[in-house]
Short mmCIF file of C-alpha atoms and ligand atoms in Angstrom, two decimals:
data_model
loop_
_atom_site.label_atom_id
_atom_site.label_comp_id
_atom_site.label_asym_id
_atom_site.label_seq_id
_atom_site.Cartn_x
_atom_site.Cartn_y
_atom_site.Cartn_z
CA UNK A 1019 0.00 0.00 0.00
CA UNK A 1020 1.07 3.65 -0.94
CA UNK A 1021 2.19 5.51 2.41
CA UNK A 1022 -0.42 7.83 2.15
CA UNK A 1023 0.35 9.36 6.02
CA UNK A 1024 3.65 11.10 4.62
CA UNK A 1025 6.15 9.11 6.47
CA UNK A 1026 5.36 5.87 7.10
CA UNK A 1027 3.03 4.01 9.68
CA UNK A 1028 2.77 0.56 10.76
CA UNK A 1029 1.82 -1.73 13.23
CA UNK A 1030 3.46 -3.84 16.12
CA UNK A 1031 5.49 -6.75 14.76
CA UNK A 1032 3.93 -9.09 17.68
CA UNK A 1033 0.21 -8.56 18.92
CA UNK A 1034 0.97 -7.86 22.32
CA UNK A 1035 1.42 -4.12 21.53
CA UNK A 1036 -1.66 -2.49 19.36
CA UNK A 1037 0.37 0.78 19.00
CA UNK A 1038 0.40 2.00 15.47
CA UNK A 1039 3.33 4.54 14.27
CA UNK A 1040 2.81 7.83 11.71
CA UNK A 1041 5.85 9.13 10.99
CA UNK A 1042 3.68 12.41 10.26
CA UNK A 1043 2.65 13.53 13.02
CA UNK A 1044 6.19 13.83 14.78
CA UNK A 1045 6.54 16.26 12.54
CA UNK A 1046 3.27 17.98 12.30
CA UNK A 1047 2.47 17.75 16.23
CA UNK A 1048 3.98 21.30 17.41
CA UNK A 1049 2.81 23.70 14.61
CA UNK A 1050 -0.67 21.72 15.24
CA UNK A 1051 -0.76 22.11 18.88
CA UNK A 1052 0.10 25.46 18.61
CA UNK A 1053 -2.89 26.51 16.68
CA UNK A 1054 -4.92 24.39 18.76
CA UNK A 1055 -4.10 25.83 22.28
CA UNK A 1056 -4.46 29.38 20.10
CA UNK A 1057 -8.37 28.80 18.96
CA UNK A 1058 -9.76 25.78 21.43
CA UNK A 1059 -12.06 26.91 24.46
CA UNK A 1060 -10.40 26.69 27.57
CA UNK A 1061 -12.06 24.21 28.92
CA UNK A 1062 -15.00 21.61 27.92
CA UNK A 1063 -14.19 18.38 25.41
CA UNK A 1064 -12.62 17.82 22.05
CA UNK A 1065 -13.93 15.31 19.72
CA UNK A 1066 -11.37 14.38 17.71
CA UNK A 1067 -12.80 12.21 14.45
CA UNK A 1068 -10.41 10.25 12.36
CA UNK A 1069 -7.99 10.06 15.87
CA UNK A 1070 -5.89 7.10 13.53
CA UNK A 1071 -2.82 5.78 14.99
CA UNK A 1072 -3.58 8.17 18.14
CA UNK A 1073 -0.37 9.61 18.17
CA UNK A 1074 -1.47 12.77 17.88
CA UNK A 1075 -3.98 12.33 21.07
CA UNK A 1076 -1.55 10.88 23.69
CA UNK A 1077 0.88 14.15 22.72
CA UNK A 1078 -2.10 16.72 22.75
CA UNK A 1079 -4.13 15.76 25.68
CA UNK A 1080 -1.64 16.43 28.43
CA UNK A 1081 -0.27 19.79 26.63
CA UNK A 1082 -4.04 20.73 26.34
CA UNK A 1083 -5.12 21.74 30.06
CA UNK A 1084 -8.31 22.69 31.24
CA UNK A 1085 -9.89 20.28 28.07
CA UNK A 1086 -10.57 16.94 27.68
CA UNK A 1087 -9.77 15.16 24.40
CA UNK A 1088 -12.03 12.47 23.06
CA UNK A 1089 -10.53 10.37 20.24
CA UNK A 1090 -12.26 8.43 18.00
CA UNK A 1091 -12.00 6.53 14.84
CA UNK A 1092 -14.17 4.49 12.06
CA UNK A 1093 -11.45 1.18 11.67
CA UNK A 1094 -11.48 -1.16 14.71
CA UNK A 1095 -7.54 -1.50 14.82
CA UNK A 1096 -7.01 2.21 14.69
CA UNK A 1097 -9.37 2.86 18.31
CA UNK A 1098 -6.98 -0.40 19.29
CA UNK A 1099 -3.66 1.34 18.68
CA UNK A 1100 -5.64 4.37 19.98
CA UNK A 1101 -6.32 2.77 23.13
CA UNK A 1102 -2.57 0.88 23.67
CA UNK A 1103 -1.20 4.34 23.22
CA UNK A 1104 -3.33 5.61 25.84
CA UNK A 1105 -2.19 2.96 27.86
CA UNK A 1106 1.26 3.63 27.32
CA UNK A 1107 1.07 7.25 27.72
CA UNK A 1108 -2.29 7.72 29.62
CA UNK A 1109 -2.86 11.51 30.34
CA UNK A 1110 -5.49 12.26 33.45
CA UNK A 1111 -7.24 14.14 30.42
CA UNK A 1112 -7.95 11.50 28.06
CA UNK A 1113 -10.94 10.07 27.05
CA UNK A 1114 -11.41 6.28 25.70
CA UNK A 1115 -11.76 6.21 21.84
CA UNK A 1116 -15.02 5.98 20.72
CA UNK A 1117 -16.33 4.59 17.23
CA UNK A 1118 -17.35 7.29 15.05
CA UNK A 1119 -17.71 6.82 11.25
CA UNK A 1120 -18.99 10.41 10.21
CA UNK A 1121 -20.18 8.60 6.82
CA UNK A 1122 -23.05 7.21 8.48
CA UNK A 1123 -26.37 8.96 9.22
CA UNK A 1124 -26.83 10.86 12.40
CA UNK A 1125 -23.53 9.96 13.64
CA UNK A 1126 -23.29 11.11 17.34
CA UNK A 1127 -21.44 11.13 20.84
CA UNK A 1128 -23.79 10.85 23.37
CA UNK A 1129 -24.87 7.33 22.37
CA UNK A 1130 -21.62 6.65 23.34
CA UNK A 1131 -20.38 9.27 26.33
CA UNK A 1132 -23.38 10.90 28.15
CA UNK A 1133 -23.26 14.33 28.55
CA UNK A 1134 -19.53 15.09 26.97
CA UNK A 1135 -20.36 18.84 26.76
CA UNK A 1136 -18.50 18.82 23.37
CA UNK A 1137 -17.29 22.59 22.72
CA UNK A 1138 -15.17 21.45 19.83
CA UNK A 1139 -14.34 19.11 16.80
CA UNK A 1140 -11.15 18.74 15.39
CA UNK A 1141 -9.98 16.23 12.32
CA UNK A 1142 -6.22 16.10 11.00
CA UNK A 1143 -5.71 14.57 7.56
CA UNK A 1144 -8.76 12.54 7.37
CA UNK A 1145 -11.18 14.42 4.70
CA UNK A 1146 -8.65 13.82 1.89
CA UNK A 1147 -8.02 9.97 2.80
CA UNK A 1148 -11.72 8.74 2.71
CA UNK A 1149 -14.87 9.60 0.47
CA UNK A 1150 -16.19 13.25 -0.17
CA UNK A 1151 -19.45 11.93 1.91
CA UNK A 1152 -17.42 11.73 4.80
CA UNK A 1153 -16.61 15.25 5.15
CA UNK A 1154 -19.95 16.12 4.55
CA UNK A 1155 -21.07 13.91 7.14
CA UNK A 1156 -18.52 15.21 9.29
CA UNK A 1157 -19.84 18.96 8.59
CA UNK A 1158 -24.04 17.51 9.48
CA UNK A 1159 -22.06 16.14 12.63
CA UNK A 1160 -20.31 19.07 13.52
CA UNK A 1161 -23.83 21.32 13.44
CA UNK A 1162 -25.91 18.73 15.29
CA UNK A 1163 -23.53 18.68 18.22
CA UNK A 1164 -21.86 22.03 18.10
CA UNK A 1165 -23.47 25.30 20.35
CA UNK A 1166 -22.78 28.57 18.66
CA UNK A 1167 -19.75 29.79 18.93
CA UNK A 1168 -18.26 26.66 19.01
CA UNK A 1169 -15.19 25.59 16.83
CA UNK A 1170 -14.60 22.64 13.90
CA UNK A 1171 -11.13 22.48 13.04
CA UNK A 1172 -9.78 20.46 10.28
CA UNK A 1173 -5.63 19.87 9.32
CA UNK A 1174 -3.97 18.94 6.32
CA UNK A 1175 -3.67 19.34 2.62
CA UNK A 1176 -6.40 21.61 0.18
CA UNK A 1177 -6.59 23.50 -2.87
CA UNK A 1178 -7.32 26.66 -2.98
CA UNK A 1179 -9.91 28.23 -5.86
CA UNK A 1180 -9.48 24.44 -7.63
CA UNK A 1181 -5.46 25.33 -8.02
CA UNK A 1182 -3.05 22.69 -7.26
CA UNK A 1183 -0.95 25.34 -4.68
CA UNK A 1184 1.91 23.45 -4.58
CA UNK A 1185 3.62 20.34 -6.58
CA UNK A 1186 3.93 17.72 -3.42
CA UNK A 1187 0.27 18.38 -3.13
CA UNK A 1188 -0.65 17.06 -6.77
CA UNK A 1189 1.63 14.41 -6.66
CA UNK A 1190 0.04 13.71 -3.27
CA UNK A 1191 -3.56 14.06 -5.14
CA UNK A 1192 -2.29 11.87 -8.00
CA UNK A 1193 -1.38 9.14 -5.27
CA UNK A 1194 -4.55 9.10 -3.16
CA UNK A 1195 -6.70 8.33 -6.14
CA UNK A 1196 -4.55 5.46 -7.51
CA UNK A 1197 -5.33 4.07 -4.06
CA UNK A 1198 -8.85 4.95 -4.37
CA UNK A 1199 -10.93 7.06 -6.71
CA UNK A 1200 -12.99 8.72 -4.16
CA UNK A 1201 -9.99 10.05 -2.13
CA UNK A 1202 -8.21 13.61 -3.01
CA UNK A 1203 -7.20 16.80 -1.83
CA UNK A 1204 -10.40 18.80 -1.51
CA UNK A 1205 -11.15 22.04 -2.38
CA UNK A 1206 -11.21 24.89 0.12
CA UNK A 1207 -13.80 26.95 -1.11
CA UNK A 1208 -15.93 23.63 -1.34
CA UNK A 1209 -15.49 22.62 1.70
CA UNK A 1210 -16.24 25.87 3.13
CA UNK A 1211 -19.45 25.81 0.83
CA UNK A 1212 -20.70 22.64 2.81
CA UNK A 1213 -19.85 23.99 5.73
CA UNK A 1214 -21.29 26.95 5.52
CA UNK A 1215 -24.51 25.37 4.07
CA UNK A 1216 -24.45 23.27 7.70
CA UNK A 1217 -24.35 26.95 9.68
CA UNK A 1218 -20.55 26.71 10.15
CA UNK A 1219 -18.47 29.85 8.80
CA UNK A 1220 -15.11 29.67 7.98
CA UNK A 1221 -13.90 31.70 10.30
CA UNK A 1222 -9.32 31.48 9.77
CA UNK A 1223 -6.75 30.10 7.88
CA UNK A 1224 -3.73 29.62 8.67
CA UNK A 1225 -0.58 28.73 6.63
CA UNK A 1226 1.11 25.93 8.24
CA UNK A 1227 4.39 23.79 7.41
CA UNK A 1228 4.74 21.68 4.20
CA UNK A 1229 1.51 23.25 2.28
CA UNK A 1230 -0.72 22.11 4.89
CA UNK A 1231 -3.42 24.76 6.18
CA UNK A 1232 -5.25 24.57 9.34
CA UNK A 1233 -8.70 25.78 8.59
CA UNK A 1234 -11.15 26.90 11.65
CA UNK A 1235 -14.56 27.26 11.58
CA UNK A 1236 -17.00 28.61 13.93
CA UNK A 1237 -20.81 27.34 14.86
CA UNK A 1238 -22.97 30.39 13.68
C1 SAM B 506 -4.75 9.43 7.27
S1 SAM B 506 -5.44 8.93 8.76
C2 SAM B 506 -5.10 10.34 9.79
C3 SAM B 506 -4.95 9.96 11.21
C4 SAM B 506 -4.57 11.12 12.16
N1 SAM B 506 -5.65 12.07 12.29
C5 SAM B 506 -3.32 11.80 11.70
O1 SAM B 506 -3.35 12.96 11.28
O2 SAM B 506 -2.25 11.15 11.75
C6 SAM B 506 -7.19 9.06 8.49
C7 SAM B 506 -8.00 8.39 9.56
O3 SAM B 506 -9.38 8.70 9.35
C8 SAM B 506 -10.15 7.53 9.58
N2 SAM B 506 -11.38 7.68 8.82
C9 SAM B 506 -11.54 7.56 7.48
N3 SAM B 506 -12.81 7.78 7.15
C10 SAM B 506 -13.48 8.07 8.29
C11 SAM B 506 -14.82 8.40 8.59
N4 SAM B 506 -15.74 8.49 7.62
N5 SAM B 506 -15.17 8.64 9.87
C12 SAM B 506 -14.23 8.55 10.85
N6 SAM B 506 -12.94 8.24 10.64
C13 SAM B 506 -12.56 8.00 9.36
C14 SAM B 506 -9.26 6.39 9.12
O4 SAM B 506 -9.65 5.16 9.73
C15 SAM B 506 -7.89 6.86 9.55
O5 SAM B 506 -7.56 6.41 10.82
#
């Protein structure tokens, strides 16, 4: 399989240890965490959707204080890796991952986690990797369980006005749909478009390392 995660991930070489590896997000972790500590409420829990190897979780939780971070993802051995990395690096702040696949209907938390008092949703690198449905679904998710004023973040690689910004980024593109047609780099402005159409407004963009963008928006 193409290493679509920009570095290379894998899994344990024995079962005894779930842990899956992303080369990625050593190196996207910091510039990440940094916009998140920036824009997140202060206190209150983060859904995180798409969580994957739950690298990213384990390093954010614990550098995140005052919030709790809820990971979650759609593939059974990801919320196991998830959950051995918790184990390994457990953080007072860290919720158990929870199975969310935002490409099913009416997708929610509190089936799950009663009462969560979800302030915000944040996704890194999964609206590219999976079908377009799932970031729409993701966007209907984000307004059912949102409050106003509330934040949906989303990381990783987009287009901007349908131009392919940078060269890795189209080679990227190129890759993804070899590995399946329904994957790509998606569009800014149509994303924003479906979120707006769910009452979320783009609301910043910022610029970050290796033509990534971290894109914000807000619950209207
Ligand atoms: C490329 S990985 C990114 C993982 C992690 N966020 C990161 O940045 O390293 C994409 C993840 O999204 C998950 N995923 C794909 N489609 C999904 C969906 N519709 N709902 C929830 N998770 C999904 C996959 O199982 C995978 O773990």
């Amino acid at each position: 399989m193409v290493d679509l995660m920009g570095g290379g991930s894998g899994g344990p070489e024995s079962g005894a240890d779930a842990r899956q590896f992303a080369a990625a997000t050593l190196r996207n972790r910091e510039p990440i965490l940094a916009v998140l500590d920036r824009v997140m409420p202060p206190e209150g829990t983060i859904l995180e959707i798409g969580s994957g190897s739950g690298e990213h979780a384990v390093y954010f939780a614990p550098r995140l204080e005052g919030r709790h971070w809820l990971p979650s993802d759609a593939a059974p051995d990801k919320r196991m890796s998830i959950a051995a990395w918790i184990e390994a690096e457990p953080a007072d702040n860290i919720l158990k991952p929870v199975n969310i696949d935002t490409c099913t209907h009416h997708w929610t938390v509190e089936r799950v986690i009663p009462s969560p008092r979800i302030v915000a949703i944040a996704s890194m690198n999964m609206i590219h990797i999976a079908p377009w449905r799932a970031c729409l679904g993701l966007m209907a998710g984000a307004a059912r369980i949102l409050k106003r004023g509330h934040i949906l973040y989303l990381y990783g690689p987009f287009f901007r006005d349908g131009i392919q910004t940078a060269p890795s980024n189209e080679s990227f593109d190129d890759r993804l749909q070899v590995e399946n047609p329904e994957w790509g780099i998606r569009d800014l402005e149509t994303v924003a478009d479906a979120a707006s159409s769910q009452g979320l407004d783009l609301a910043e963009v910022v610029e970050m390392p290796a033509n990534n963008l971290s894109v914000i928006f807000r619950r209207a």
